[in-house]
PDB file of C-alpha atoms and ligand atoms in Angstrom:
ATOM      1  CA  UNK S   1       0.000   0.000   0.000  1.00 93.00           C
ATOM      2  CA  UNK S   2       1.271   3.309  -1.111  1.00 97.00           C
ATOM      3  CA  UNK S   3       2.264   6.106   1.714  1.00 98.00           C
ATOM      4  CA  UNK S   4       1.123   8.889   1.056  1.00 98.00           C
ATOM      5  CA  UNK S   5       3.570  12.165   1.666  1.00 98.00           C
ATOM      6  CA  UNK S   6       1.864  15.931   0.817  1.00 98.00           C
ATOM      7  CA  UNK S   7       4.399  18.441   0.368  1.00 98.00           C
ATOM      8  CA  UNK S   8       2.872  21.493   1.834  1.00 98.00           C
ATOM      9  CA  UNK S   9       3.400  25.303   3.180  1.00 97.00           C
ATOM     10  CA  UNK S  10       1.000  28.041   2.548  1.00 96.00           C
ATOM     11  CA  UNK S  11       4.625  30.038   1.966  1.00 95.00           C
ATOM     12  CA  UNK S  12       5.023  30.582  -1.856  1.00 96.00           C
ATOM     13  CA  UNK S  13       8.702  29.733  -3.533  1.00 96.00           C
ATOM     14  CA  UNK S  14       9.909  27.648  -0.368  1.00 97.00           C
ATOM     15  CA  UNK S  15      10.618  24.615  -2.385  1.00 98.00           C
ATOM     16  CA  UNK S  16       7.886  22.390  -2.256  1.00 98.00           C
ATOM     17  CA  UNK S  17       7.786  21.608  -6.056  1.00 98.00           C
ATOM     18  CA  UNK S  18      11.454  21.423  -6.602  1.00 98.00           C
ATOM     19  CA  UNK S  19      11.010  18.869  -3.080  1.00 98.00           C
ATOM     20  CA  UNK S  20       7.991  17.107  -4.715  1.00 98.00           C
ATOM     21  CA  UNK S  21       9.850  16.604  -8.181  1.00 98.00           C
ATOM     22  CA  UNK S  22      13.449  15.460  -6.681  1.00 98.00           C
ATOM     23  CA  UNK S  23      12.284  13.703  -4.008  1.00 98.00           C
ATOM     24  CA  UNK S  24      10.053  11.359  -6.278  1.00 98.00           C
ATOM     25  CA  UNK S  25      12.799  10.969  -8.618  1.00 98.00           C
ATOM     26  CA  UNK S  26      15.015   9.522  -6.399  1.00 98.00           C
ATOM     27  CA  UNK S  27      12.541   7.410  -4.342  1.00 98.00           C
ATOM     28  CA  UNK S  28      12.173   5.784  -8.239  1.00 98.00           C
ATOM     29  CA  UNK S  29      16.016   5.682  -8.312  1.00 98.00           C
ATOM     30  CA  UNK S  30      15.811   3.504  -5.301  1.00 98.00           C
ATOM     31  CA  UNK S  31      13.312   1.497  -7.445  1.00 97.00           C
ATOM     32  CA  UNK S  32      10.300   2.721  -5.309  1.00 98.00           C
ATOM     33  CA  UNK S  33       7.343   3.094  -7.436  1.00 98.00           C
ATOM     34  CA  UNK S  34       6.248   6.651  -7.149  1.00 98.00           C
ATOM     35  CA  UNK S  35       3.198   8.494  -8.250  1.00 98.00           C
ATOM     36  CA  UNK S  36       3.803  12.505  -8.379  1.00 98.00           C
ATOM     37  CA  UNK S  37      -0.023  14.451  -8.076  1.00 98.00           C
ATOM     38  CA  UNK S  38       0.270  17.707  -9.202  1.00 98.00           C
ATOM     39  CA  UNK S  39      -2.247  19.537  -7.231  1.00 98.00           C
ATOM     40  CA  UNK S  40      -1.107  22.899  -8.046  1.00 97.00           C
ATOM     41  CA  UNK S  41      -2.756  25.165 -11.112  1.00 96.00           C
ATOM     42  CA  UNK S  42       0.792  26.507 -11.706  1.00 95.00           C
ATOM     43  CA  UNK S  43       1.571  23.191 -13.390  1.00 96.00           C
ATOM     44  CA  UNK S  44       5.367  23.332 -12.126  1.00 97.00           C
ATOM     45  CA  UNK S  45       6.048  19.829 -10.993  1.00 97.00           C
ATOM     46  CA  UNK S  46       4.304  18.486 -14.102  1.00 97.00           C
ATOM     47  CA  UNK S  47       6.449  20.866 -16.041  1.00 97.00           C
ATOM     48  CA  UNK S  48       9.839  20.155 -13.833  1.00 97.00           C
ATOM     49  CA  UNK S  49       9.054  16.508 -15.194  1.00 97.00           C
ATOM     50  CA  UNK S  50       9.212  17.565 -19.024  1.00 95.00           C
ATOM     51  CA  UNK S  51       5.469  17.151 -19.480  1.00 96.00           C
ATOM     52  CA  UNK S  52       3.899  20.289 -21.876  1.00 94.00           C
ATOM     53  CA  UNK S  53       0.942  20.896 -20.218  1.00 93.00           C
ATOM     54  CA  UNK S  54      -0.824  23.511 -22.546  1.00 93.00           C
ATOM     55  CA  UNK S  55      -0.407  20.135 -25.208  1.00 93.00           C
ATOM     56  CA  UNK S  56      -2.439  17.662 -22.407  1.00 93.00           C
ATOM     57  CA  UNK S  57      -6.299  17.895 -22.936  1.00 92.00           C
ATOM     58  CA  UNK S  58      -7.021  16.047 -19.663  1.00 95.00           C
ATOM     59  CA  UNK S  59      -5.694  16.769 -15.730  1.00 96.00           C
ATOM     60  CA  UNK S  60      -6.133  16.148 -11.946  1.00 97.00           C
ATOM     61  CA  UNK S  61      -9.326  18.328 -12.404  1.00 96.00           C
ATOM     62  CA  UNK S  62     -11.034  15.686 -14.125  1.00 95.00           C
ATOM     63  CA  UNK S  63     -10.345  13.182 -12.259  1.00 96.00           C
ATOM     64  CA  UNK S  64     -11.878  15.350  -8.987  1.00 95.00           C
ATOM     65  CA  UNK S  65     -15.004  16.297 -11.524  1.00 92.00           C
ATOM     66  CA  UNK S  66     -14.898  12.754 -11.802  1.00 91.00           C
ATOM     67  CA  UNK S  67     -15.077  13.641 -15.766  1.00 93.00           C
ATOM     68  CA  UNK S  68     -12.145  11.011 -16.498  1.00 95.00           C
ATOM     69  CA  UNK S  69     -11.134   7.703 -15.085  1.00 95.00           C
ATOM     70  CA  UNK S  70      -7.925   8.339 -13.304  1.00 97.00           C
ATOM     71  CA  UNK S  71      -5.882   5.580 -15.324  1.00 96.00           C
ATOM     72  CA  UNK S  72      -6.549   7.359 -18.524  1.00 96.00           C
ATOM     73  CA  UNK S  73      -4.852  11.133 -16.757  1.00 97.00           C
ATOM     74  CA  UNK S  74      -2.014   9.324 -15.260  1.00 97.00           C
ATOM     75  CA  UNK S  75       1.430   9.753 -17.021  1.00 97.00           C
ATOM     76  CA  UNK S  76       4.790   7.694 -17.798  1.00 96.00           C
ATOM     77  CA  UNK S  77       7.617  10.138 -16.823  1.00 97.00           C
ATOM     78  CA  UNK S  78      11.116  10.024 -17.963  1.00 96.00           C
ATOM     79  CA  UNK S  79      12.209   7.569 -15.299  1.00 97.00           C
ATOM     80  CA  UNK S  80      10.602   3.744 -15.536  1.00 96.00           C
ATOM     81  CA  UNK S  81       8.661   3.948 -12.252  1.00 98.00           C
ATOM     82  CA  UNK S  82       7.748   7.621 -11.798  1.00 98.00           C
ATOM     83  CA  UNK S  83       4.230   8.069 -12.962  1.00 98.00           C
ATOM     84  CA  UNK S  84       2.929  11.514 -12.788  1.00 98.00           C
ATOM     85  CA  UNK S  85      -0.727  12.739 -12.716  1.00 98.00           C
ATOM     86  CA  UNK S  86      -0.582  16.413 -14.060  1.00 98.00           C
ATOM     87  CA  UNK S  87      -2.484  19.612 -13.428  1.00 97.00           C
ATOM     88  CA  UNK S  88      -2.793  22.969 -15.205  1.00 93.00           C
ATOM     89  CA  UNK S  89      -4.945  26.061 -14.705  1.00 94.00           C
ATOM     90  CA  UNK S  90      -8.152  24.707 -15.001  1.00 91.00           C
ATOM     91  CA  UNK S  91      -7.256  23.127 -11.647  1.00 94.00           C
ATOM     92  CA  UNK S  92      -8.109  26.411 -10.004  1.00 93.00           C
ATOM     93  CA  UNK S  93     -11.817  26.487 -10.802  1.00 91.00           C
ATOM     94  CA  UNK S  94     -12.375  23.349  -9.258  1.00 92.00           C
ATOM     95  CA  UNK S  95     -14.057  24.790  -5.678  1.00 86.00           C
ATOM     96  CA  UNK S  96     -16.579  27.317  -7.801  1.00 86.00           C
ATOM     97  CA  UNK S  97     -17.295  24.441 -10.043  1.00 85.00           C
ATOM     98  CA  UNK S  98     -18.200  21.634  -7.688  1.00 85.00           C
ATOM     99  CA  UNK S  99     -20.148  24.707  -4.663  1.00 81.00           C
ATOM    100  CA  UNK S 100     -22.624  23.205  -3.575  1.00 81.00           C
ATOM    101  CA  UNK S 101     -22.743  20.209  -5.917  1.00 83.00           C
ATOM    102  CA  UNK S 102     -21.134  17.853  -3.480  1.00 84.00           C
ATOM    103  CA  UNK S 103     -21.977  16.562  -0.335  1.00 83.00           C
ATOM    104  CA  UNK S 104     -18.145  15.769   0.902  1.00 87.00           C
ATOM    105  CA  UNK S 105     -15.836  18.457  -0.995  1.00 92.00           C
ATOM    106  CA  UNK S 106     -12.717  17.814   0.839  1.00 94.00           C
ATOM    107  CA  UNK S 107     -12.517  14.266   0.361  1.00 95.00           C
ATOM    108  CA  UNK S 108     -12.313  14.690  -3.250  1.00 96.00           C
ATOM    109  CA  UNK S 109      -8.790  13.692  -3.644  1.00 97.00           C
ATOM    110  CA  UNK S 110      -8.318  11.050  -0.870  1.00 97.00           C
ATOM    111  CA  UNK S 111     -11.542   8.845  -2.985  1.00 96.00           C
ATOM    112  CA  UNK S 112      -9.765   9.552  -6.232  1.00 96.00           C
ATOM    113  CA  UNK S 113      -6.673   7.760  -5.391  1.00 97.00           C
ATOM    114  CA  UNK S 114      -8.404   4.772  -3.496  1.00 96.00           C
ATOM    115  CA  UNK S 115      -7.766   2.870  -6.713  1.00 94.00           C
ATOM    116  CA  UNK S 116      -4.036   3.332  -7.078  1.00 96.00           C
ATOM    117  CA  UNK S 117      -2.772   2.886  -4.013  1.00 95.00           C
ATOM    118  CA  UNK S 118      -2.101  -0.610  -4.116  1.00 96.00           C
ATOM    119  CA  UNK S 119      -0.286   0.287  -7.710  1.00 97.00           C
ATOM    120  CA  UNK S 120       2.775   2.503  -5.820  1.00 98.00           C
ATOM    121  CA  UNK S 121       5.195   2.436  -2.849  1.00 98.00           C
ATOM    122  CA  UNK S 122       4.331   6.382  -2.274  1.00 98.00           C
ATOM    123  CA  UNK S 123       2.297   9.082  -3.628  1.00 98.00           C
ATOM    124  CA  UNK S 124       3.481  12.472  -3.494  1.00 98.00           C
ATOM    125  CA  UNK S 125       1.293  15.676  -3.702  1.00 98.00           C
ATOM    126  CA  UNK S 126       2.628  18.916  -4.213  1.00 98.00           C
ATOM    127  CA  UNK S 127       0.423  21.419  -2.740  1.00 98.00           C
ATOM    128  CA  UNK S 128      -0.441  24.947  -4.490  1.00 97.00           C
ATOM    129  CA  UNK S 129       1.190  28.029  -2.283  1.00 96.00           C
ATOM    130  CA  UNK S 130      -2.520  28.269  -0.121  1.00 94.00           C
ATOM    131  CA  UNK S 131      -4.641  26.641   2.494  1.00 92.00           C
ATOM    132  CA  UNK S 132      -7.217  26.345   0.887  1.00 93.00           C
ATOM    133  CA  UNK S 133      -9.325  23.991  -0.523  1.00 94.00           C
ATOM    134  CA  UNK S 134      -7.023  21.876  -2.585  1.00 96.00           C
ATOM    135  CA  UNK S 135      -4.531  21.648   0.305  1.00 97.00           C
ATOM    136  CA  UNK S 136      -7.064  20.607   2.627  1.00 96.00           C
ATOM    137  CA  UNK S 137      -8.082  18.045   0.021  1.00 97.00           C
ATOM    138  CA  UNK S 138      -4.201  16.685   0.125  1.00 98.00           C
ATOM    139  CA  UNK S 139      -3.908  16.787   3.992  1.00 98.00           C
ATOM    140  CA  UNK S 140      -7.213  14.803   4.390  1.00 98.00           C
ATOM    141  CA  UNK S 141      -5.698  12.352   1.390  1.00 98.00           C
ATOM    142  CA  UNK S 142      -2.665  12.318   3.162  1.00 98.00           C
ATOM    143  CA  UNK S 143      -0.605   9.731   5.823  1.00 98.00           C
ATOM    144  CA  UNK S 144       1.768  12.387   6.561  1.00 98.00           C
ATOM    145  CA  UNK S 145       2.881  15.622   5.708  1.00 98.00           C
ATOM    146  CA  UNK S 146       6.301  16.839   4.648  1.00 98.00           C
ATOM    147  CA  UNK S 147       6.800  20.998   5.037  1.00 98.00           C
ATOM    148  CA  UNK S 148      10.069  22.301   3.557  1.00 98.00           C
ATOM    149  CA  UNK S 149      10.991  25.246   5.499  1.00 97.00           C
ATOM    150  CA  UNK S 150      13.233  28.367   3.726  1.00 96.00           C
ATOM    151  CA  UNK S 151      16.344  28.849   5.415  1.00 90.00           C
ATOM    152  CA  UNK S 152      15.139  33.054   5.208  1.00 89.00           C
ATOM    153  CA  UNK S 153      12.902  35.724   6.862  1.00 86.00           C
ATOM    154  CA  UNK S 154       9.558  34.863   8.299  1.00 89.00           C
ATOM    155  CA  UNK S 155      10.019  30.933   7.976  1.00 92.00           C
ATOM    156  CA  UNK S 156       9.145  30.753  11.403  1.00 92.00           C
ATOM    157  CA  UNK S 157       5.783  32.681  10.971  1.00 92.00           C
ATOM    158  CA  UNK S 158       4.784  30.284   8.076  1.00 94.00           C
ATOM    159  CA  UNK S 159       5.631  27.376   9.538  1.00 94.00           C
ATOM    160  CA  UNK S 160       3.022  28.262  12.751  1.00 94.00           C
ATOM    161  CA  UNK S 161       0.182  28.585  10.343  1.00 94.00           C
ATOM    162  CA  UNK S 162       0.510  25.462   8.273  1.00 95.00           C
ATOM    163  CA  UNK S 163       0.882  23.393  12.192  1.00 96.00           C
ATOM    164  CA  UNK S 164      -2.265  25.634  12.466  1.00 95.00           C
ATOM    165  CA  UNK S 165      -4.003  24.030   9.420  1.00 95.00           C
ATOM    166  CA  UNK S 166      -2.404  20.561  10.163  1.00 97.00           C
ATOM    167  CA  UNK S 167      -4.003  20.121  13.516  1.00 97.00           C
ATOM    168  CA  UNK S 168      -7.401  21.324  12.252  1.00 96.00           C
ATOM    169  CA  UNK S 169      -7.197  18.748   9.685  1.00 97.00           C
ATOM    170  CA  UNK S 170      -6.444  16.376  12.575  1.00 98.00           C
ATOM    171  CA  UNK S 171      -9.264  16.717  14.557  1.00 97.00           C
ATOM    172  CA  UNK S 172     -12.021  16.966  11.541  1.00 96.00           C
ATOM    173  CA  UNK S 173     -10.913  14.852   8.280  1.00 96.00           C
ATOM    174  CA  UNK S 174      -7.698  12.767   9.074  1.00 98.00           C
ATOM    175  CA  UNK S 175      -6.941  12.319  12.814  1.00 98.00           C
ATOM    176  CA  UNK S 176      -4.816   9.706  11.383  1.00 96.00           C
ATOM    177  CA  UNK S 177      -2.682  12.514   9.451  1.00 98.00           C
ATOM    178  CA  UNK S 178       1.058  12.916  10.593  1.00 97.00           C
ATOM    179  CA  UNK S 179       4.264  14.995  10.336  1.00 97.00           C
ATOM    180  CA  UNK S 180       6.545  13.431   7.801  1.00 98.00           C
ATOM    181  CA  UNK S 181       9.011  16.243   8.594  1.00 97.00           C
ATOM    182  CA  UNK S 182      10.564  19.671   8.191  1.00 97.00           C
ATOM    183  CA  UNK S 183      12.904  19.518   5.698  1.00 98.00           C
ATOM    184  CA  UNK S 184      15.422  22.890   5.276  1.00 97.00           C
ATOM    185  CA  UNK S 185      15.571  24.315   1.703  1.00 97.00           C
ATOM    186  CA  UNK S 186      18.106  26.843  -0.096  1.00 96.00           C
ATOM    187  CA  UNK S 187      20.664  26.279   3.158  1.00 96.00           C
ATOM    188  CA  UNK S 188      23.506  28.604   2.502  1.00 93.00           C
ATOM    189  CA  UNK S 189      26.000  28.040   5.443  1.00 87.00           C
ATOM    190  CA  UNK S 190      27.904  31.602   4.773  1.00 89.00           C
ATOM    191  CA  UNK S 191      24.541  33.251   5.486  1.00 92.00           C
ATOM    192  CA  UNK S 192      23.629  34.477   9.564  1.00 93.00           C
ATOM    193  CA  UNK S 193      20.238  33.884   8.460  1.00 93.00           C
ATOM    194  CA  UNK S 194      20.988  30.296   7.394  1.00 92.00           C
ATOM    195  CA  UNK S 195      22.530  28.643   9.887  1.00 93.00           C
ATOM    196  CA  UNK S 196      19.981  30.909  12.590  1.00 93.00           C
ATOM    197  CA  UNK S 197      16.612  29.447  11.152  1.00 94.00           C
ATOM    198  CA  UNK S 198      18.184  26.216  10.658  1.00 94.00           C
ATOM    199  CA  UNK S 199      18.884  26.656  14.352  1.00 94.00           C
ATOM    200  CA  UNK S 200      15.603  27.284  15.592  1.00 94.00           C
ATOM    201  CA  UNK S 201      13.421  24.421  13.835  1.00 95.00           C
ATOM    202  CA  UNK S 202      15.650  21.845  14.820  1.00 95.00           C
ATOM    203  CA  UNK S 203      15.782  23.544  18.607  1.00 95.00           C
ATOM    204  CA  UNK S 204      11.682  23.182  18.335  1.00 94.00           C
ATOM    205  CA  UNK S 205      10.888  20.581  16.638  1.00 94.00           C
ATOM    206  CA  UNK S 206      13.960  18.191  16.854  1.00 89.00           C
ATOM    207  CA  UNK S 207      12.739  14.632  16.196  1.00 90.00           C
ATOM    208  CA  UNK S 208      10.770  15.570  13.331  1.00 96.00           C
ATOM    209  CA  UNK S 209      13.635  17.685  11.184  1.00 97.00           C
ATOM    210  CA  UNK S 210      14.950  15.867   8.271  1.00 98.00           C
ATOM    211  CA  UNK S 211      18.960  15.582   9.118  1.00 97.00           C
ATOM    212  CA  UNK S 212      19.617  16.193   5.634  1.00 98.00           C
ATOM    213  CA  UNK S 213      19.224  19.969   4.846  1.00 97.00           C
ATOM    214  CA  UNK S 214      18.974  21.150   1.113  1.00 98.00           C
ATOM    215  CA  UNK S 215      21.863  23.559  -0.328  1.00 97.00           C
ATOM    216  CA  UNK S 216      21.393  26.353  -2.662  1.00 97.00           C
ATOM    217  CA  UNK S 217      22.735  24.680  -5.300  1.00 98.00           C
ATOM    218  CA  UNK S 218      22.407  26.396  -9.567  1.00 98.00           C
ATOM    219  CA  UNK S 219      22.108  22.739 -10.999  1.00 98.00           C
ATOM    220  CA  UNK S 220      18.663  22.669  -9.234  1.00 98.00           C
ATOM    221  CA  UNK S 221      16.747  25.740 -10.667  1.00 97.00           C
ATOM    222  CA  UNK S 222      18.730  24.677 -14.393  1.00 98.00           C
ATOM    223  CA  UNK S 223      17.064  21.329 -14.084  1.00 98.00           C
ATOM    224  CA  UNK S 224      13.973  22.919 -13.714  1.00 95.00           C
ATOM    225  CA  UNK S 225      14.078  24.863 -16.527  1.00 95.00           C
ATOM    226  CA  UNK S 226      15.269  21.388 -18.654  1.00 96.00           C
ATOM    227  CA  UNK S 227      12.151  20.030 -17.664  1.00 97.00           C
ATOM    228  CA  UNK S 228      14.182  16.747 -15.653  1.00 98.00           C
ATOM    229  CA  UNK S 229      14.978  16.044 -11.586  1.00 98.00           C
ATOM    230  CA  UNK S 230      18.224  17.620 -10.716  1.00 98.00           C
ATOM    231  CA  UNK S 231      18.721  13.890  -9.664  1.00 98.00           C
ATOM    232  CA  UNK S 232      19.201  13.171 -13.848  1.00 98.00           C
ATOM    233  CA  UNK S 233      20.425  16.526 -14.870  1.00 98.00           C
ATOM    234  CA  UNK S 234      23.321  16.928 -12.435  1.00 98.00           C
ATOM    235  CA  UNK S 235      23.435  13.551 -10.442  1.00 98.00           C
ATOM    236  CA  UNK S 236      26.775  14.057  -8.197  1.00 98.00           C
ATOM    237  CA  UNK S 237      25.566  18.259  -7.681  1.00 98.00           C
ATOM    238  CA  UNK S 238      24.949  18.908  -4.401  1.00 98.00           C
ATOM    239  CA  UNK S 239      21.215  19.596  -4.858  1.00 98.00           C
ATOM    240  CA  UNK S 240      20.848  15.905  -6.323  1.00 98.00           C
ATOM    241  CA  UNK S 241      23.229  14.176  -3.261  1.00 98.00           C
ATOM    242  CA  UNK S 242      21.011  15.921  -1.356  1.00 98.00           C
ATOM    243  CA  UNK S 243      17.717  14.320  -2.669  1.00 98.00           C
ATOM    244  CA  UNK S 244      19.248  11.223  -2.868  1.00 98.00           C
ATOM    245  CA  UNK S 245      20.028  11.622   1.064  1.00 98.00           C
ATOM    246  CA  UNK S 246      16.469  12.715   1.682  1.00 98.00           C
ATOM    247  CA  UNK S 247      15.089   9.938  -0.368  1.00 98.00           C
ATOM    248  CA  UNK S 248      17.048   8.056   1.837  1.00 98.00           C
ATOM    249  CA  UNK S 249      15.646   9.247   5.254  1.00 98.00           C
ATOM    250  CA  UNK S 250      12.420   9.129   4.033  1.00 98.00           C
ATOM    251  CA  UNK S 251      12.868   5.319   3.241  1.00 98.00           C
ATOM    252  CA  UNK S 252      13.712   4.617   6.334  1.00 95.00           C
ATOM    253  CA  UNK S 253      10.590   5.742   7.931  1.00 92.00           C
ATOM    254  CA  UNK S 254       9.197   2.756   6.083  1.00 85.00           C
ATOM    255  CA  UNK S 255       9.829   0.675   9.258  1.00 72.00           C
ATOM    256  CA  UNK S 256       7.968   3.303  11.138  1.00 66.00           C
TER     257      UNK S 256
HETATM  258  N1  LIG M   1      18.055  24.092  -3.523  1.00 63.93           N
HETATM  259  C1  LIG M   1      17.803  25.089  -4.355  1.00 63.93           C
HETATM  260  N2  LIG M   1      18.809  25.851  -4.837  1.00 63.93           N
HETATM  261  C2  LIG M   1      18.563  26.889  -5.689  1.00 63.93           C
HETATM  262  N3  LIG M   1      17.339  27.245  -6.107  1.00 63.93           N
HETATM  263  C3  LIG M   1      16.290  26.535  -5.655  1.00 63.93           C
HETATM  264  C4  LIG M   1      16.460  25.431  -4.768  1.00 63.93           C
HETATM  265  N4  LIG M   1      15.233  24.927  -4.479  1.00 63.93           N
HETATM  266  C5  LIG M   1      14.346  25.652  -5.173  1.00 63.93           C
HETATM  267  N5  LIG M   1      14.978  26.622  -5.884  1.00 63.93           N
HETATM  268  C6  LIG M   1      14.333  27.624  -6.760  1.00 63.93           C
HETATM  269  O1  LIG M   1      13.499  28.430  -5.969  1.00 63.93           O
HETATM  270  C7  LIG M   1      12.294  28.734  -6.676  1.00 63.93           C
HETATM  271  C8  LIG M   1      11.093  28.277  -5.856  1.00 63.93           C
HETATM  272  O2  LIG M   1      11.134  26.859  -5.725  1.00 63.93           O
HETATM  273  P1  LIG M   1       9.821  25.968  -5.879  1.00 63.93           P
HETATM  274  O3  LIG M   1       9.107  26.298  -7.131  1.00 63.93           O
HETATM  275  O4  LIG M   1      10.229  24.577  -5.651  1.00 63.93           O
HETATM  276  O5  LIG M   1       8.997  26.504  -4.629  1.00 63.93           O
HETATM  277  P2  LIG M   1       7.454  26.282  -4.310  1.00 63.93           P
HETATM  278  O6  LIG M   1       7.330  26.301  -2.819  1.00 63.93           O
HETATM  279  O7  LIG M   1       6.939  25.096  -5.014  1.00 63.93           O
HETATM  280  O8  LIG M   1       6.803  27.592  -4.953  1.00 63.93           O
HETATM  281  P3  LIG M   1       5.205  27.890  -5.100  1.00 63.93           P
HETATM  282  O9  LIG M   1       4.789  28.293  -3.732  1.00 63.93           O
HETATM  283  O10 LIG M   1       5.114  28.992  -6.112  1.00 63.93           O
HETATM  284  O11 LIG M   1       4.548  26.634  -5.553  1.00 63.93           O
HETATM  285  C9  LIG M   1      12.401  28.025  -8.015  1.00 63.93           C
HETATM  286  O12 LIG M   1      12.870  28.962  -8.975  1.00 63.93           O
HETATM  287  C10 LIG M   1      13.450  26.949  -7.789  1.00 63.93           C
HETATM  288  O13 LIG M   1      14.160  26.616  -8.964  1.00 63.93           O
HETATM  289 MG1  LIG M   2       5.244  24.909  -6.259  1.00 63.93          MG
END
């Protein structure tokens, strides 16, 4: 059965795509098989994964609208066992189009992927840069979540609110939800303000930081633009080790 990991802080640009994309590619590497959900109108994990998506007629959306079967939206990627179900703007309609037409809104997601879950080792979701309703429908989907944190100003602020939005999710749609971890993104060690807000999440929430922290590193923002994981583009960069070392940690919750 598939675990399911959503990538997720309300904080726009913190590295949840660029998590969501690498991460899955090297879970695959370790011949996990992976399914990435796009769940983000922006498109840019779908992109980061070389798929065109003004050329793709059918998305996530659909499936939700339950206007296509999911097996027919769900996409080989460049790497054997990385599938990849895609979004793109139409995605962010979806609350005005279903108001008031469904009885459980939020639960949208988690009964879309019932199916598939026996299919892949983990699902991955990378959220959209909100709280609102299609990140509550990935927490509720969800068995844990993973929030990458911005070694910069106001991490700490962000990460409050989406612990906020976690534990409401808890006690309504998914008590069963957990914390997958904070992982640190963009860590530059020559900066004060690196090394301070790396400081303070692993002073509060110790047991639940990943030990592996994510550089700044060029090869991943180049990858992105080639449309591949940094993992392919630039295996031995730093960026990619890093992944690979994440990918790693995350495994090892498997015994968990
Ligand atoms: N380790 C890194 N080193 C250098 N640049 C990075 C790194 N991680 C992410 N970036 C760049 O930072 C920008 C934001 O990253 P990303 O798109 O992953 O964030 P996001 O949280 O998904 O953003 P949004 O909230 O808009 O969805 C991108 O241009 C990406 O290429
Ligand atoms: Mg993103």
């Amino acid at each position: 059965m598939a675990r399911i990991i959503a990538i997720a802080n309300q904080k726009g640009g913190v590295g949840k795509t660029t998590t969501a994309i690498n991460l899955s590619a090297a879970l695959a590497h370790f011949n996990r098989r992976v399914l990435l959900i796009d769940m983000d109108p922006q498109g840019n994990s779908s992109r980061g994964l070389g798929i065109d998506i003004t050329l793709i007629n059918r998305c996530i959306a659909d499936v939700l609208l339950s206007e296509s079967n999911i097996n027919d939206v769900v996409r080989k990627s460049m790497i054997k066992t990385l599938d990849v179900l895609p979004s793109k703007l139409s995605l962010a309609s979806i609350d005005v189009n279903i108001a008031g037409k469904i009885e459980q809104p939020f639960l949208l997601l988690k009964n879309a992927i019932s199916s598939l879950k026996k299919e892949y080792d983990y699902i991955i979701i990378d959220c959209p840069p909100s709280l609102g309703f299609l990140t509550v429908n990935a927490l509720t989907a969800a068995n844990s979540v993973l929030i990458p944190v911005q070694c910069e100003y106001f991490a700490m602020e962000a990460v409050a609110q989406i612990l906020s939005s976690v534990s409401r999710i808890q006690s309504t749609y998914n008590p069963e939800l957990g914390i997958e971890g904070f992982l640190l993104t963009m860590y530059d060690s020559k900066t004060r303000i690196g090394t301070e807000i790396s400081t303070q999440v692993r002073g509060l929430f110790k047991e639940n930081t990943f030990l592996t922290q994510i550089p700044r590193n060029v090869s991943v923002p180049e990858s992105n633009a080639k449309g591949l994981p940094v993992t392919i583009y630039r295996p031995s960069s730093s960026g990619s080790l890093a992944y690979f070392s994440l990918a790693k940690e995350v495994m090892d919750h498997e015994e968990r």
